[in-house]
Short mmCIF file of C-alpha atoms in Angstrom, two decimals:
data_model
loop_
_atom_site.label_atom_id
_atom_site.label_comp_id
_atom_site.label_asym_id
_atom_site.label_seq_id
_atom_site.Cartn_x
_atom_site.Cartn_y
_atom_site.Cartn_z
CA MET Y 1 -29.41 2.74 7.01
CA PRO Y 2 -27.17 -0.30 7.60
CA ILE Y 3 -23.42 0.33 7.38
CA ALA Y 4 -21.93 -1.19 4.24
CA LYS Y 5 -19.39 -3.93 4.88
CA THR Y 6 -15.85 -3.38 3.71
CA ASN Y 7 -15.09 -5.18 0.45
CA TYR Y 8 -11.80 -6.81 1.39
CA GLN Y 9 -11.60 -8.71 -1.88
CA LYS Y 10 -11.59 -5.41 -3.77
CA ILE Y 11 -8.82 -4.10 -1.51
CA LEU Y 12 -6.83 -7.23 -2.29
CA ASP Y 13 -7.48 -6.84 -6.02
CA ASP Y 14 -6.28 -3.22 -5.87
CA THR Y 15 -3.14 -4.19 -3.95
CA ILE Y 16 -2.29 -6.90 -6.47
CA CYS Y 17 -2.95 -4.49 -9.35
CA ASN Y 18 -0.45 -2.02 -7.89
CA ILE Y 19 2.10 -4.79 -7.43
CA ASN Y 20 1.72 -5.78 -11.07
CA LYS Y 21 2.23 -2.18 -12.18
CA ASN Y 22 5.55 -2.07 -10.34
CA GLY Y 23 6.68 -5.36 -11.83
CA GLU Y 24 7.69 -6.63 -8.38
CA THR Y 25 7.38 -10.01 -6.73
CA PRO Y 26 7.16 -9.17 -3.03
CA VAL Y 27 7.53 -11.65 -0.19
CA LEU Y 28 4.34 -12.60 1.63
CA LEU Y 29 4.33 -14.39 4.97
CA LEU Y 30 1.16 -16.49 4.84
CA HIS Y 31 -0.14 -17.91 8.10
CA VAL Y 32 -1.88 -21.21 7.32
CA CYS Y 33 -4.09 -23.44 9.42
CA CYS Y 34 -4.45 -26.50 7.19
CA ALA Y 35 -3.96 -27.80 3.66
CA PRO Y 36 -7.57 -27.41 2.40
CA CYS Y 37 -7.70 -23.72 3.37
CA SER Y 38 -4.21 -23.22 1.91
CA SER Y 39 -4.95 -24.86 -1.43
CA TYR Y 40 -6.88 -22.11 -3.22
CA VAL Y 41 -5.01 -19.33 -1.44
CA LEU Y 42 -1.65 -20.68 -2.62
CA GLU Y 43 -2.95 -21.30 -6.13
CA TYR Y 44 -4.20 -17.71 -6.25
CA LEU Y 45 -1.40 -15.77 -4.54
CA THR Y 46 1.62 -17.59 -5.94
CA HIS Y 47 1.11 -15.67 -9.19
CA PHE Y 48 1.88 -12.41 -7.38
CA PHE Y 49 4.12 -13.22 -4.40
CA ASN Y 50 7.04 -15.29 -3.23
CA ILE Y 51 5.37 -17.00 -0.29
CA VAL Y 52 6.68 -18.03 3.09
CA ILE Y 53 4.13 -20.31 4.73
CA PHE Y 54 3.99 -19.93 8.50
CA PHE Y 55 2.38 -22.88 10.26
CA TYR Y 56 1.65 -21.61 13.75
CA ASN Y 57 -1.40 -23.12 15.42
CA PRO Y 58 -1.08 -23.86 19.15
CA ASN Y 59 -4.87 -24.24 19.25
CA ILE Y 60 -4.81 -27.55 17.35
CA SER Y 61 -5.14 -30.68 19.43
CA PRO Y 62 -4.26 -33.44 19.96
CA ASP Y 63 -0.66 -33.39 18.76
CA LYS Y 64 -1.42 -36.20 16.29
CA GLU Y 65 -3.95 -33.88 14.59
CA TYR Y 66 -1.46 -31.02 14.58
CA PHE Y 67 1.34 -32.95 12.90
CA TYR Y 68 -1.03 -34.58 10.41
CA ARG Y 69 -2.23 -31.15 9.28
CA LEU Y 70 1.35 -29.91 9.05
CA ASP Y 71 2.35 -32.92 6.93
CA GLU Y 72 -0.60 -32.31 4.61
CA VAL Y 73 0.50 -28.70 4.10
CA LYS Y 74 4.00 -29.93 3.22
CA ARG Y 75 2.56 -32.47 0.76
CA LEU Y 76 0.36 -29.84 -0.85
CA VAL Y 77 3.35 -27.57 -1.45
CA ARG Y 78 5.22 -30.46 -3.07
CA GLU Y 79 2.35 -31.42 -5.37
CA LEU Y 80 0.57 -28.15 -6.22
CA PRO Y 81 1.89 -26.28 -9.31
CA LEU Y 82 3.29 -23.01 -7.97
CA LYS Y 83 4.50 -20.12 -10.10
CA ASN Y 84 6.81 -18.46 -7.57
CA SER Y 85 8.80 -19.76 -4.64
CA VAL Y 86 7.05 -21.22 -1.60
CA GLU Y 87 8.83 -22.26 1.58
CA ILE Y 88 7.57 -23.32 4.99
CA ILE Y 89 8.42 -22.08 8.46
CA GLU Y 90 7.17 -24.21 11.34
CA GLY Y 91 6.21 -22.22 14.40
CA ASP Y 92 6.53 -23.52 17.94
CA TYR Y 93 3.85 -25.96 19.00
CA ASN Y 94 2.85 -25.23 22.59
CA PRO Y 95 -0.84 -25.95 23.27
CA GLU Y 96 -0.58 -24.38 26.73
CA VAL Y 97 -0.40 -20.99 25.03
CA PHE Y 98 -3.88 -21.56 23.62
CA TYR Y 99 -5.34 -22.97 26.84
CA LYS Y 100 -4.24 -19.85 28.71
CA LEU Y 101 -5.93 -17.67 26.09
CA ALA Y 102 -9.12 -19.74 26.25
CA LYS Y 103 -9.36 -19.96 30.04
CA GLY Y 104 -12.87 -19.07 31.14
CA LEU Y 105 -14.11 -19.03 27.54
CA GLU Y 106 -14.22 -22.77 26.92
CA ASN Y 107 -17.99 -23.01 26.45
CA LEU Y 108 -18.36 -20.13 24.03
CA PRO Y 109 -19.26 -20.89 20.38
CA GLU Y 110 -17.08 -20.38 17.32
CA ARG Y 111 -16.58 -16.71 16.30
CA SER Y 112 -16.75 -15.78 20.00
CA GLU Y 113 -14.19 -14.00 22.17
CA ARG Y 114 -12.25 -17.27 22.49
CA CYS Y 115 -11.77 -17.45 18.73
CA GLN Y 116 -10.92 -13.77 18.53
CA LYS Y 117 -8.18 -14.13 21.12
CA CYS Y 118 -6.81 -17.19 19.36
CA ILE Y 119 -6.81 -15.57 15.92
CA SER Y 120 -5.31 -12.33 17.22
CA HIS Y 121 -2.51 -14.24 18.89
CA ARG Y 122 -1.67 -16.22 15.76
CA LEU Y 123 -1.75 -13.05 13.64
CA GLU Y 124 0.55 -11.29 16.10
CA ILE Y 125 3.13 -14.08 16.01
CA ALA Y 126 2.81 -14.09 12.20
CA ALA Y 127 3.49 -10.35 12.05
CA GLU Y 128 6.43 -10.71 14.41
CA THR Y 129 7.86 -13.46 12.21
CA ALA Y 130 7.23 -11.46 9.05
CA LYS Y 131 9.21 -8.58 10.51
CA LYS Y 132 12.08 -10.88 11.49
CA ILE Y 133 12.45 -12.32 8.00
CA GLY Y 134 11.88 -9.01 6.21
CA ALA Y 135 8.64 -9.98 4.48
CA ASP Y 136 6.81 -7.26 2.55
CA TYR Y 137 3.35 -8.37 3.71
CA PHE Y 138 1.68 -10.84 6.04
CA THR Y 139 -1.78 -12.38 5.99
CA THR Y 140 -3.69 -15.56 6.87
CA THR Y 141 -5.74 -18.19 5.07
CA LEU Y 142 -8.43 -18.01 7.76
CA THR Y 143 -10.74 -15.70 5.78
CA ILE Y 144 -11.50 -18.52 3.33
CA SER Y 145 -13.71 -20.28 5.88
CA PRO Y 146 -17.41 -19.35 5.96
CA HIS Y 147 -17.28 -20.16 9.69
CA LYS Y 148 -14.76 -17.38 10.39
CA ASP Y 149 -15.47 -13.68 10.88
CA SER Y 150 -13.56 -12.01 8.05
CA GLU Y 151 -14.41 -8.54 9.33
CA PHE Y 152 -12.76 -9.28 12.66
CA ILE Y 153 -9.74 -11.02 11.08
CA ASN Y 154 -9.01 -8.09 8.80
CA SER Y 155 -9.54 -5.52 11.55
CA ALA Y 156 -7.17 -7.43 13.83
CA GLY Y 157 -4.66 -7.75 11.00
CA LYS Y 158 -4.74 -4.00 10.43
CA GLU Y 159 -4.20 -3.22 14.12
CA ILE Y 160 -1.34 -5.71 14.44
CA SER Y 161 0.19 -4.41 11.21
CA GLU Y 162 0.42 -0.93 12.70
CA LYS Y 163 2.10 -2.35 15.80
CA TYR Y 164 4.81 -4.25 13.91
CA GLY Y 165 5.22 -2.03 10.87
CA VAL Y 166 4.59 -4.81 8.34
CA PRO Y 167 1.72 -4.25 5.86
CA TYR Y 168 -1.21 -6.62 6.29
CA LEU Y 169 -2.65 -8.07 3.09
CA PHE Y 170 -6.42 -7.65 3.42
CA SER Y 171 -8.47 -10.54 2.09
CA ASP Y 172 -11.74 -12.39 1.91
CA PHE Y 173 -10.55 -15.54 0.20
CA LYS Y 174 -13.99 -17.15 0.17
CA LYS Y 175 -14.98 -14.60 -2.51
CA LYS Y 176 -14.56 -15.35 -6.23
CA ASN Y 177 -15.67 -18.91 -5.37
CA GLY Y 178 -12.49 -19.33 -3.34
CA TYR Y 179 -14.10 -21.62 -0.78
CA LYS Y 180 -15.67 -23.69 -3.56
CA ARG Y 181 -12.30 -23.97 -5.31
CA SER Y 182 -10.67 -25.11 -2.06
CA ILE Y 183 -13.16 -27.98 -1.89
CA GLN Y 184 -12.36 -28.92 -5.50
CA LEU Y 185 -8.62 -28.85 -4.86
CA SER Y 186 -9.05 -30.87 -1.67
CA ALA Y 187 -10.75 -33.59 -3.70
CA GLU Y 188 -8.21 -33.37 -6.53
CA TYR Y 189 -5.23 -33.76 -4.19
CA ASN Y 190 -7.03 -36.04 -1.72
CA LEU Y 191 -6.34 -33.65 1.13
CA TYR Y 192 -7.34 -34.45 4.67
CA ARG Y 193 -10.38 -32.23 5.23
CA GLN Y 194 -10.96 -32.01 8.96
CA SER Y 195 -14.39 -31.67 10.53
CA PHE Y 196 -13.44 -29.07 13.15
CA CYS Y 197 -11.45 -25.84 13.35
CA GLY Y 198 -8.64 -27.23 15.46
CA CYS Y 199 -9.19 -26.78 19.19
CA ILE Y 200 -10.86 -29.31 21.44
CA TYR Y 201 -13.79 -26.96 22.03
CA SER Y 202 -14.54 -26.59 18.31
CA LYS Y 203 -14.25 -30.37 17.95
CA ILE Y 204 -16.92 -30.94 20.59
CA GLN Y 205 -19.20 -28.34 18.99
CA SER Y 206 -18.72 -29.71 15.47
CA GLN Y 207 -19.57 -33.20 16.65
CA GLN Y 208 -22.77 -31.82 18.13
CA LYS Y 209 -23.69 -29.92 14.93
CA GLY Y 210 -22.09 -32.18 12.33
CA CYS Y 211 -20.48 -29.24 10.55
CA ASP Y 212 -17.35 -29.02 8.38
CA VAL Y 213 -14.71 -26.30 8.05
#
């Protein structure tokens, strides 16, 4: 018999339910990759957390693309109705970090070892930052994309959480029509919706396939 996949949305629902029972508003460090992926996640989670957005994406290139995505995240936070506090921390932008991770893996497809190394690195820096600022949880918007491996992201988050001692907020944000809602919000707020994940290798592949994030 096939092994049943973990229902990360149910785990998230249970975590939020327990938070509500305690009447708390914990601090969540939310790693974000772009405004469209952030839109639904912010709309959803701001009801339960004070959010610190962490924009750390050394994989994005060129630098014009990186700063455009960052500016769109800032605009979204200004314009989107948010119940609790949301602030932004900008991580260091050093593309060489990503190129070192991707060395020898440049021709692999999305969801490959290259992507896993990139995601793990970003989650690790997110956890490190969450610990520094005293956040109660950390997580990432990346599970909203149907092109990303949510099983791997959550497994990596769990492992990194144990290393840094900061609870990882499990998620599968594409569930409950989350991905569909992100498309609606992108249209409503006229968000820049990029056609590739972020790195030059995903850009080349997306141009070949004509796919969207």
